mmCIF file of N, CA and C in Angstrom:
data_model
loop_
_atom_site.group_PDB
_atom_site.id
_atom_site.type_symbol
_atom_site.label_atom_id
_atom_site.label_comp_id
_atom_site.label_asym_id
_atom_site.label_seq_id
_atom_site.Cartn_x
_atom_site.Cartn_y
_atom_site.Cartn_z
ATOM 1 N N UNK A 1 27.683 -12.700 -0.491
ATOM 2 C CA UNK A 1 26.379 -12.773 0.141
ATOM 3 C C UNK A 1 25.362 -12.033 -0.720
ATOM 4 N N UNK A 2 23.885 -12.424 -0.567
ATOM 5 C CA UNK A 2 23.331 -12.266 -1.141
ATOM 6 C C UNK A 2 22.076 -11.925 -0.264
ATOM 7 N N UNK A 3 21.011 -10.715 -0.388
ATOM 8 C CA UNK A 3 19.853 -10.463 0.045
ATOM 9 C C UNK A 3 18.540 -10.826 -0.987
ATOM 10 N N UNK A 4 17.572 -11.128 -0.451
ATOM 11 C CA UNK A 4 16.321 -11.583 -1.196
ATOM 12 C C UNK A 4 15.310 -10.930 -0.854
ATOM 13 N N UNK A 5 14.087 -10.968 -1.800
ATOM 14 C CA UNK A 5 13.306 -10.066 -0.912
ATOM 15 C C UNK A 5 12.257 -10.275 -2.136
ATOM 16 N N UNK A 6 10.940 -11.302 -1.553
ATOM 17 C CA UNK A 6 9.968 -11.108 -2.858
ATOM 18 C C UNK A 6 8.876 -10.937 -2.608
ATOM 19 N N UNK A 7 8.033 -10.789 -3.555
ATOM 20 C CA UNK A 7 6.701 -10.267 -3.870
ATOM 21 C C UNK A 7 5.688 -10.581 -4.664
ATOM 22 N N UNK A 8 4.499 -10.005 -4.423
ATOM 23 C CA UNK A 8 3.531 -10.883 -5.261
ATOM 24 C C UNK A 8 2.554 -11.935 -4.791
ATOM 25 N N UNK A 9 2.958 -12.239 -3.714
ATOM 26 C CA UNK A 9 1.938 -13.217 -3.013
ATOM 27 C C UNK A 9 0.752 -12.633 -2.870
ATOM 28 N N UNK A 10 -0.272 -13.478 -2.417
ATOM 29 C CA UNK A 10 -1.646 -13.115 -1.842
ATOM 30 C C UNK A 10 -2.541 -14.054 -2.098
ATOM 31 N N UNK A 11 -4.334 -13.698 -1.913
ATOM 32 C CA UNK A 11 -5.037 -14.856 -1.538
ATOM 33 C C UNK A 11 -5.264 -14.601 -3.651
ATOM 34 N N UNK A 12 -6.039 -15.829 -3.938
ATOM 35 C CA UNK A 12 -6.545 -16.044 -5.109
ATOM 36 C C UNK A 12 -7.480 -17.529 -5.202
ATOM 37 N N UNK A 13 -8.432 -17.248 -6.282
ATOM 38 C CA UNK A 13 -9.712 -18.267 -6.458
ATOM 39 C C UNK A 13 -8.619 -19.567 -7.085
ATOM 40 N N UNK A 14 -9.269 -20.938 -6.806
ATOM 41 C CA UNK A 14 -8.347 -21.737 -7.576
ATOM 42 C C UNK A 14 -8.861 -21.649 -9.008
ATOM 43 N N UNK A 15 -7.692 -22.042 -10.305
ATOM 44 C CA UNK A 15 -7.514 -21.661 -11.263
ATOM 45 C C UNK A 15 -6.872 -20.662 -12.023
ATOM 46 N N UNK A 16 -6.687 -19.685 -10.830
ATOM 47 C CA UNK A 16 -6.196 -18.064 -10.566
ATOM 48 C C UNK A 16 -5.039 -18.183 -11.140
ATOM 49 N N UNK A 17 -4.464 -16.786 -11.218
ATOM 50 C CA UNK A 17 -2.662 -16.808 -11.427
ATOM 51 C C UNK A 17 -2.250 -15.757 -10.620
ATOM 52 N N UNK A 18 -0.595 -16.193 -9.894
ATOM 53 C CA UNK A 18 -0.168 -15.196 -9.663
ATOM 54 C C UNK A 18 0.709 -15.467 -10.052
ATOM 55 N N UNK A 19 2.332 -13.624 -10.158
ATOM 56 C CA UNK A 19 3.430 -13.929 -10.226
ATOM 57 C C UNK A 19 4.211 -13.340 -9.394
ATOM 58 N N UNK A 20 5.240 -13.810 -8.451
ATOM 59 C CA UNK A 20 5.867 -13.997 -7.375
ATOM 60 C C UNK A 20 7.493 -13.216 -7.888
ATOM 61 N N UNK A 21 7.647 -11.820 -7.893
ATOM 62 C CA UNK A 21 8.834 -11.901 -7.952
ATOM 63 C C UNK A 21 9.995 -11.879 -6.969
ATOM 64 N N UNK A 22 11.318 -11.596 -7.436
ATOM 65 C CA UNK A 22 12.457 -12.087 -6.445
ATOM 66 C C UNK A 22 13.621 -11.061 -6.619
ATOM 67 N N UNK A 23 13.852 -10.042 -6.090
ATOM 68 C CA UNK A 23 14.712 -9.048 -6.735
ATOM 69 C C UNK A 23 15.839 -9.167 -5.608
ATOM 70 N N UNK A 24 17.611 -9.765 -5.712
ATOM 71 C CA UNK A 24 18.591 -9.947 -5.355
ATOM 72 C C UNK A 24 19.623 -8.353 -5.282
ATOM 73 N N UNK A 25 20.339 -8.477 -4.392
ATOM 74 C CA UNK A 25 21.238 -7.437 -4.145
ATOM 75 C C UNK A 25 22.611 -8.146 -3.591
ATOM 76 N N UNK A 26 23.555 -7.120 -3.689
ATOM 77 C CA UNK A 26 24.501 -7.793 -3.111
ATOM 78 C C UNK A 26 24.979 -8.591 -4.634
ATOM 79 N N UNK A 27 25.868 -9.635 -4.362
ATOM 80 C CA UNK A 27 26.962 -10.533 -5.468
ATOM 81 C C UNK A 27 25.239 -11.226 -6.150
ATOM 82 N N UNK A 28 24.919 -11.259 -7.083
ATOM 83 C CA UNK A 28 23.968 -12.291 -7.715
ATOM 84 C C UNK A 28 24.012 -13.058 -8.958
ATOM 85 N N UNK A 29 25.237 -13.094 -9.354
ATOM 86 C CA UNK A 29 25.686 -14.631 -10.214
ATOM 87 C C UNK A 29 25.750 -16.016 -9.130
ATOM 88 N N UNK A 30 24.306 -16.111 -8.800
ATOM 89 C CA UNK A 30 24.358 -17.515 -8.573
ATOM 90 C C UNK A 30 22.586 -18.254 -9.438
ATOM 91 N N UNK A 31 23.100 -19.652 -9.092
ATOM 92 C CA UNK A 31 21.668 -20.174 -9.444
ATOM 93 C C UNK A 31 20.262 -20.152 -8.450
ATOM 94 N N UNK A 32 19.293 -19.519 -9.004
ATOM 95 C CA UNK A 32 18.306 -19.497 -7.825
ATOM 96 C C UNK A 32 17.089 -19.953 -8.419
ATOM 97 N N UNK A 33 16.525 -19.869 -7.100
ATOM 98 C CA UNK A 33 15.133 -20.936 -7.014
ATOM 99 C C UNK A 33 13.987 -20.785 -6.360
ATOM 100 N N UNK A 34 13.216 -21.125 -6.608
ATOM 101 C CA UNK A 34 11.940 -21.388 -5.579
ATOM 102 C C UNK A 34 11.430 -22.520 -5.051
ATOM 103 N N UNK A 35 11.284 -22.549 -3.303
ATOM 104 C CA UNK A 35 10.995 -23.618 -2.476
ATOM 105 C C UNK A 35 9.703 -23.109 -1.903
ATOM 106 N N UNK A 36 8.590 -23.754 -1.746
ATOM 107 C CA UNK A 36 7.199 -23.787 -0.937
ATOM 108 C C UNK A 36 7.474 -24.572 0.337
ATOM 109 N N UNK A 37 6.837 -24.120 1.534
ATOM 110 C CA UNK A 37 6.736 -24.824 2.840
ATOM 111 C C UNK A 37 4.966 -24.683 2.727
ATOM 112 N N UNK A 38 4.038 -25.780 2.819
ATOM 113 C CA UNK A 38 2.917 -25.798 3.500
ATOM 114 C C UNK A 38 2.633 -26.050 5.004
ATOM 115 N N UNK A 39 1.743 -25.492 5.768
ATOM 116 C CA UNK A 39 1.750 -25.753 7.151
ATOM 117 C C UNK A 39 1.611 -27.282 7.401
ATOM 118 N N UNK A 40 2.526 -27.812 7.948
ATOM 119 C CA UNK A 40 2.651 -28.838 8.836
ATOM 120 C C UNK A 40 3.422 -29.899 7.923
ATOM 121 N N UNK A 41 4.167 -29.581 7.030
ATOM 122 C CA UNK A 41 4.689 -30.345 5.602
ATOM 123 C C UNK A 41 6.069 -29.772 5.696
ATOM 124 N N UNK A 42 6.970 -30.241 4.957
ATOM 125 C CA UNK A 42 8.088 -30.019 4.763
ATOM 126 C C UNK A 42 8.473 -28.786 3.489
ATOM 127 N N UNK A 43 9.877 -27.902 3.886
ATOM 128 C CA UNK A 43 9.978 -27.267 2.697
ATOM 129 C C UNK A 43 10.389 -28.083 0.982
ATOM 130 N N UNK A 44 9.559 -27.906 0.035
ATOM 131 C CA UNK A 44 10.009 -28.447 -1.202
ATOM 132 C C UNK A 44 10.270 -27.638 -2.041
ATOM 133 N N UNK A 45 10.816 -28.487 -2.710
ATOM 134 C CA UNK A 45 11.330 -27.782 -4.371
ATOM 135 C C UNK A 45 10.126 -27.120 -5.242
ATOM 136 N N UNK A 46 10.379 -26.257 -5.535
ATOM 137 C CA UNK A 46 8.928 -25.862 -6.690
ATOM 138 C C UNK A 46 10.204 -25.650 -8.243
ATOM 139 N N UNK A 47 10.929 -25.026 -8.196
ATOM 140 C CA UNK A 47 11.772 -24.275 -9.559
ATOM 141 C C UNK A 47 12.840 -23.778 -9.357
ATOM 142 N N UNK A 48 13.930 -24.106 -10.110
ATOM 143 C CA UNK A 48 15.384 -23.446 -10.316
ATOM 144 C C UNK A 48 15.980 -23.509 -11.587
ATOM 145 N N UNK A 49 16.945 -21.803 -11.367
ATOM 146 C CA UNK A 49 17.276 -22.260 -12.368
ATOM 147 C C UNK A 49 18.833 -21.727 -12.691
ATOM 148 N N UNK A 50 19.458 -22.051 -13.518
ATOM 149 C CA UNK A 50 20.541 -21.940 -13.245
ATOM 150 C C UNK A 50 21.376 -20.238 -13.511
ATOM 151 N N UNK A 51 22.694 -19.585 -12.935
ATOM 152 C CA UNK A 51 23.068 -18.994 -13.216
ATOM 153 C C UNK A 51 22.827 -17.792 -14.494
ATOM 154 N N UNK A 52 23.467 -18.526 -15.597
ATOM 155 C CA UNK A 52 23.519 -17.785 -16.742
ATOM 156 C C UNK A 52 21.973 -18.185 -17.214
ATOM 157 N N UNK A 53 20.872 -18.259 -16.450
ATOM 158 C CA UNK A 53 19.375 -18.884 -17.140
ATOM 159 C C UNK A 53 19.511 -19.740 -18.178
ATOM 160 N N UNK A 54 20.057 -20.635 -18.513
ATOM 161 C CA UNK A 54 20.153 -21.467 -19.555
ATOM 162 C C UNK A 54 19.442 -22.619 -19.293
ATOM 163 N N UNK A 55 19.451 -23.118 -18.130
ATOM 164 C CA UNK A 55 18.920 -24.155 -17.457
ATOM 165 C C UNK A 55 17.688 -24.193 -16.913
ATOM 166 N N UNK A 56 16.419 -24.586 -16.738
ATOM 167 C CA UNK A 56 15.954 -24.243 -15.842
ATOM 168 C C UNK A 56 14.615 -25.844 -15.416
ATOM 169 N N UNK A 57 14.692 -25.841 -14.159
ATOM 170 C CA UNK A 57 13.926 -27.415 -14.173
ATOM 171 C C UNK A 57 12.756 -27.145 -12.766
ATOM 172 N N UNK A 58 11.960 -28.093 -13.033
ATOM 173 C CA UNK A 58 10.415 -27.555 -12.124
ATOM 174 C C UNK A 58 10.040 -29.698 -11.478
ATOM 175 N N UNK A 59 9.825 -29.194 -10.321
ATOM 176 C CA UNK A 59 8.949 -30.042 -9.544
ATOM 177 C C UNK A 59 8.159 -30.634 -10.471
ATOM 178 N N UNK A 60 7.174 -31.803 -10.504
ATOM 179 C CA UNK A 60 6.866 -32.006 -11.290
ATOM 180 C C UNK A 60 5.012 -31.997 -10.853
ATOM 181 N N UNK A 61 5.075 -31.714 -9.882
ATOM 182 C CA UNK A 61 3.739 -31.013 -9.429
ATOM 183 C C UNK A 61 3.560 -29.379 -10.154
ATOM 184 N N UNK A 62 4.069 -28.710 -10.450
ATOM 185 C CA UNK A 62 4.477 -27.873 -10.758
ATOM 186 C C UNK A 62 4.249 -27.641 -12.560
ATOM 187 N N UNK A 63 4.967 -28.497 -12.883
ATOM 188 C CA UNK A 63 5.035 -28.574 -14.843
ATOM 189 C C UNK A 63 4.078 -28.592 -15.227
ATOM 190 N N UNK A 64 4.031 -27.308 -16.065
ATOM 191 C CA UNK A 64 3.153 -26.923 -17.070
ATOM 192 C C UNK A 64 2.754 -25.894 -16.780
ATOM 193 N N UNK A 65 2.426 -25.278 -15.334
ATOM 194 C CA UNK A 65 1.647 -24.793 -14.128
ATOM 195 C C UNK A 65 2.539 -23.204 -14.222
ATOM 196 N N UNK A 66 3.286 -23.687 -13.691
ATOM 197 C CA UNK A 66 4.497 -22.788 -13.060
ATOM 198 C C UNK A 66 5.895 -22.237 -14.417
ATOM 199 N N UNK A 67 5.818 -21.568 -14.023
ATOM 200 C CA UNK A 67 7.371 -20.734 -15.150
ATOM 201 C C UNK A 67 8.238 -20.021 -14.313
ATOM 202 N N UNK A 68 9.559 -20.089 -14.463
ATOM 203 C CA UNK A 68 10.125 -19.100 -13.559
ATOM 204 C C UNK A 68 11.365 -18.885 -14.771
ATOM 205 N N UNK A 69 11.630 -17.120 -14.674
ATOM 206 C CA UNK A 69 12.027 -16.657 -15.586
ATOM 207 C C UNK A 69 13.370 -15.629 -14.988
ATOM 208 N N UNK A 70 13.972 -14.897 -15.337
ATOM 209 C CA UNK A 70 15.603 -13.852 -14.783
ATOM 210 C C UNK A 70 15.696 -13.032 -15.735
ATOM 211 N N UNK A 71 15.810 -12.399 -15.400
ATOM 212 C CA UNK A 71 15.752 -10.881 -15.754
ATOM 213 C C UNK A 71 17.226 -9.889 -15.208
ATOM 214 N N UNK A 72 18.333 -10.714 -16.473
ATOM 215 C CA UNK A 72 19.633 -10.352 -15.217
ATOM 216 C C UNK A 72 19.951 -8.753 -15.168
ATOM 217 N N UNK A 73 19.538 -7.998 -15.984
ATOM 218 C CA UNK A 73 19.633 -6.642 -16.101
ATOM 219 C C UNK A 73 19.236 -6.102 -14.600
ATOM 220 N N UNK A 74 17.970 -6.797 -14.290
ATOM 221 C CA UNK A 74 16.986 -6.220 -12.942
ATOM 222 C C UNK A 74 17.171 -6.754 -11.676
ATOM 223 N N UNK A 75 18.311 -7.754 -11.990
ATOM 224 C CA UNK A 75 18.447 -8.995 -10.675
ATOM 225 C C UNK A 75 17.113 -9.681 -9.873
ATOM 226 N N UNK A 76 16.721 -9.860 -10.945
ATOM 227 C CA UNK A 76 15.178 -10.540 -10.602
ATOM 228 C C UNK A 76 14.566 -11.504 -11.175
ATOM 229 N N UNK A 77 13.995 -12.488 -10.315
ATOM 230 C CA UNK A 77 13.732 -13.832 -10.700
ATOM 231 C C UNK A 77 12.146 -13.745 -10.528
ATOM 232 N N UNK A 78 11.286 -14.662 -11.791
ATOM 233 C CA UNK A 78 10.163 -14.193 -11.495
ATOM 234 C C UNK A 78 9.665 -15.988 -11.270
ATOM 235 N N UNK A 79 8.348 -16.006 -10.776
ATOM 236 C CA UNK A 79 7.784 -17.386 -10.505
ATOM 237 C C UNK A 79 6.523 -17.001 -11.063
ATOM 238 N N UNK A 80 5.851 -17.232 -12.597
ATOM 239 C CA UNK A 80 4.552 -17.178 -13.226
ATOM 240 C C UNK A 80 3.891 -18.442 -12.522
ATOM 241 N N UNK A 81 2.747 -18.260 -12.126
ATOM 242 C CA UNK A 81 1.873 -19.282 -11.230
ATOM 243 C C UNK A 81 0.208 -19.265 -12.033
ATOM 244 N N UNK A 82 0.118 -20.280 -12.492
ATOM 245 C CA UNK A 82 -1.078 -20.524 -13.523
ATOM 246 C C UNK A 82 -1.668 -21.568 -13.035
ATOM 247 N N UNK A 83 -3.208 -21.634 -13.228
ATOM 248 C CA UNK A 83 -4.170 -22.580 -12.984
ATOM 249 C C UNK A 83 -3.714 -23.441 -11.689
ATOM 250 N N UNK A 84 -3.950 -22.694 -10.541
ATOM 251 C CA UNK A 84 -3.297 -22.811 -9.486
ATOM 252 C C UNK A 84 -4.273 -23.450 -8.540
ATOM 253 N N UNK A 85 -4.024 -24.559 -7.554
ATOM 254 C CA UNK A 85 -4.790 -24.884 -7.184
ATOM 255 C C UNK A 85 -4.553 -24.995 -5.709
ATOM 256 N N UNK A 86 -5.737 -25.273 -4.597
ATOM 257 C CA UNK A 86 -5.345 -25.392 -3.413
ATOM 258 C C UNK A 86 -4.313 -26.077 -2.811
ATOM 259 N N UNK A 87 -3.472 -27.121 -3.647
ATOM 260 C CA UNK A 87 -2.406 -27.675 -2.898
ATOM 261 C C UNK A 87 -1.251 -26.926 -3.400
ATOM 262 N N UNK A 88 -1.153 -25.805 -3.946
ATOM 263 C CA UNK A 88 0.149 -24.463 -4.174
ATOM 264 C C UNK A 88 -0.195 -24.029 -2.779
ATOM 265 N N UNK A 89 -1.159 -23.988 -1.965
ATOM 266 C CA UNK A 89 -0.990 -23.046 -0.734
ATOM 267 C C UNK A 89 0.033 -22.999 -0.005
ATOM 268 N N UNK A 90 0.657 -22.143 0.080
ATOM 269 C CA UNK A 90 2.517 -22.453 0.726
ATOM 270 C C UNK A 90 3.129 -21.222 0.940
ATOM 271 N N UNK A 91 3.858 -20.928 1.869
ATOM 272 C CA UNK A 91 4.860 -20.210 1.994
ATOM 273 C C UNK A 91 5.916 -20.244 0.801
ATOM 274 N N UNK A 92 5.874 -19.249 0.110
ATOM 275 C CA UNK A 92 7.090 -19.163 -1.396
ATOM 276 C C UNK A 92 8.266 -18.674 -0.569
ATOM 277 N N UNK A 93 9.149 -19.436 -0.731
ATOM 278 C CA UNK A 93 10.605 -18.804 -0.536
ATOM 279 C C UNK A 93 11.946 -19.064 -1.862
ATOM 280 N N UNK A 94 12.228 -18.050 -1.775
ATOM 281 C CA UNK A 94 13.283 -17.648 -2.971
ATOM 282 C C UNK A 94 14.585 -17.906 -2.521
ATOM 283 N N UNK A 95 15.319 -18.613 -3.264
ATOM 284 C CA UNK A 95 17.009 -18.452 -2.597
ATOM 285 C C UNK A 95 17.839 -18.297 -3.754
ATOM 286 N N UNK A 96 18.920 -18.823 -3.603
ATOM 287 C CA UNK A 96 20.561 -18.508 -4.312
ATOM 288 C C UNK A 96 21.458 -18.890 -3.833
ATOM 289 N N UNK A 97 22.039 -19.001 -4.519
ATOM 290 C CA UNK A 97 23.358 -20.190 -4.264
ATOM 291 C C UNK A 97 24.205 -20.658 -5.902
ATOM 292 N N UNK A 98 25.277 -21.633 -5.515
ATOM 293 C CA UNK A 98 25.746 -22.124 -6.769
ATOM 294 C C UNK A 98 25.594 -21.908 -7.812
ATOM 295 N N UNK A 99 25.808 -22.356 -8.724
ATOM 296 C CA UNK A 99 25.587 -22.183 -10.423
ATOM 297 C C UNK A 99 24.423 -22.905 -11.370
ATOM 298 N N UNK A 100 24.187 -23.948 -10.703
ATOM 299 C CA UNK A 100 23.122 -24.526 -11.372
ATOM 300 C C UNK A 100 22.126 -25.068 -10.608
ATOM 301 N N UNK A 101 21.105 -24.940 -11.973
ATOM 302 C CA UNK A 101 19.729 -25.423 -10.978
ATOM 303 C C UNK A 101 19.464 -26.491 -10.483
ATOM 304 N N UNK A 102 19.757 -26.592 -9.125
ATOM 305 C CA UNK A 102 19.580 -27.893 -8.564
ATOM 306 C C UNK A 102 18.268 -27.880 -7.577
ATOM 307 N N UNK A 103 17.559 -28.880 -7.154
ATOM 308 C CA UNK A 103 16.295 -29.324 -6.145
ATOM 309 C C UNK A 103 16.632 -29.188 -4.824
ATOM 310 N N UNK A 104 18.311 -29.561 -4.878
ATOM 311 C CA UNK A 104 18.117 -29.904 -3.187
ATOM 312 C C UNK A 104 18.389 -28.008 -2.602
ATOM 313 N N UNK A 105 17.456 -28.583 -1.373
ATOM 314 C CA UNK A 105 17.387 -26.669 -0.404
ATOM 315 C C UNK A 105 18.888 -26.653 0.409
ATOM 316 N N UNK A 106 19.549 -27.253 -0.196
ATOM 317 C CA UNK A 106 20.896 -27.466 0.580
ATOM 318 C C UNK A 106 21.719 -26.759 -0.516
ATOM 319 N N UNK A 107 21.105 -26.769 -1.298
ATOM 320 C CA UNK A 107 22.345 -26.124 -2.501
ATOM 321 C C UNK A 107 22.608 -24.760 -2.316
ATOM 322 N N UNK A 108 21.468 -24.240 -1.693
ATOM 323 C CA UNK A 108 21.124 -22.595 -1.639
ATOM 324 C C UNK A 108 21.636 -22.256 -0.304
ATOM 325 N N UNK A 109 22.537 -21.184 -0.082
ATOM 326 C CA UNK A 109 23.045 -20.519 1.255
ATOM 327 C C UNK A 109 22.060 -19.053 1.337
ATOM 328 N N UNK A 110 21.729 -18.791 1.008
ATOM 329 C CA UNK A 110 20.746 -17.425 0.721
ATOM 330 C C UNK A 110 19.545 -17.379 0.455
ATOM 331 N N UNK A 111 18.434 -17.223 1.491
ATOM 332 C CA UNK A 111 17.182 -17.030 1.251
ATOM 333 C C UNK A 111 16.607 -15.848 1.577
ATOM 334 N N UNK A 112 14.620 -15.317 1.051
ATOM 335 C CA UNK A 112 14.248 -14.837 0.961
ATOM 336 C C UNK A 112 13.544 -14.786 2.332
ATOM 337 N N UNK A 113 12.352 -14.035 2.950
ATOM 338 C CA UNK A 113 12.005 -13.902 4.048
ATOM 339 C C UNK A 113 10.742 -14.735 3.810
ATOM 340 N N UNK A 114 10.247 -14.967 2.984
ATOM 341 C CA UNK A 114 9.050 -16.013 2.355
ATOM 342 C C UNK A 114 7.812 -15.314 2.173
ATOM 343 N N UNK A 115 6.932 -15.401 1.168
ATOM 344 C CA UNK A 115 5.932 -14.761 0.919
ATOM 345 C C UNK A 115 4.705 -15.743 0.921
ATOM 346 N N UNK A 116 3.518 -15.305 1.257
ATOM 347 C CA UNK A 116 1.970 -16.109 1.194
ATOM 348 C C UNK A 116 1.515 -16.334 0.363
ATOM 349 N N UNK A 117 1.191 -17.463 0.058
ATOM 350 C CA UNK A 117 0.378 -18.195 -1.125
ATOM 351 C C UNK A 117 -1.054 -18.524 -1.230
ATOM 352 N N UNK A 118 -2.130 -18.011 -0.817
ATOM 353 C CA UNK A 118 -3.466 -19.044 -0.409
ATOM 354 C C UNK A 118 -4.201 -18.641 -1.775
ATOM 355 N N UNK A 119 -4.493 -20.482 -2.071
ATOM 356 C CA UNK A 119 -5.243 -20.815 -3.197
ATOM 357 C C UNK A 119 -6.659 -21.052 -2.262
ATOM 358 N N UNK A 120 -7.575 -20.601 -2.814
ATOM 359 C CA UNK A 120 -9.362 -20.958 -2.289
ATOM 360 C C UNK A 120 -9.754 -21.796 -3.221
ATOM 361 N N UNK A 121 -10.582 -22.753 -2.019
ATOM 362 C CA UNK A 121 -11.468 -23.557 -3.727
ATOM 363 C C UNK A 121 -12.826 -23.384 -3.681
#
């Protein structure tokens, strides 16, 4: 099992950047990720990536935009958020699970408590 717990959210102008980190406790050789929920929308994929970081693959709303990086020394996963615009507004949630970076939110048994996203335009 695995605990999550991230940070970094808050409001920002669109174009803005933030970065969202994700610091794990507990067993954390797994692959993890980041999923957005917007109000009244479903949770999606934003970024994962795999285990040993070798892997790593992005939404494609997302590409170019977004970076997410591991830091296995610190057990921490980071989500760089660039030229960001009002449709990033979302609940960020972080998880873990399996070995590789996969999309589906089914892959992940372990999530974060979710952090706030609001892009202004």
């Amino acid at each position: 099992q695995v605990q999550l717990v991230e940070s970094g959210g808050g409001l920002v102008q669109a174009g803005g950047s933030l970065r969202l980190s994700c610091v794990a406790s507990g067993r954390t050789s797994y692959a993890m990720a980041w999923f957005r929920q917007a109000p009244g929308k479903e949770r999606e994929f934003v970024a994962a990536t795999s285990w040993s970081g070798s892997n790593t693959k992005y939404a494609d709303s997302v590409k170019g935009r977004f970076t997410m990086s591991r830091d296995r020394a610190k057990n921490t996963v980071y989500l760089q958020m660039n030229n960001l615009k009002p449709e990033d507004t979302a609940v960020y949630y972080c998880a873990a699970g399996g070995l590789v970076a996969a999309s589906a939110a089914s892959s992940f048994g372990s999530w974060g408590q979710g952090i706030q996203v609001t892009v202004s335009s």
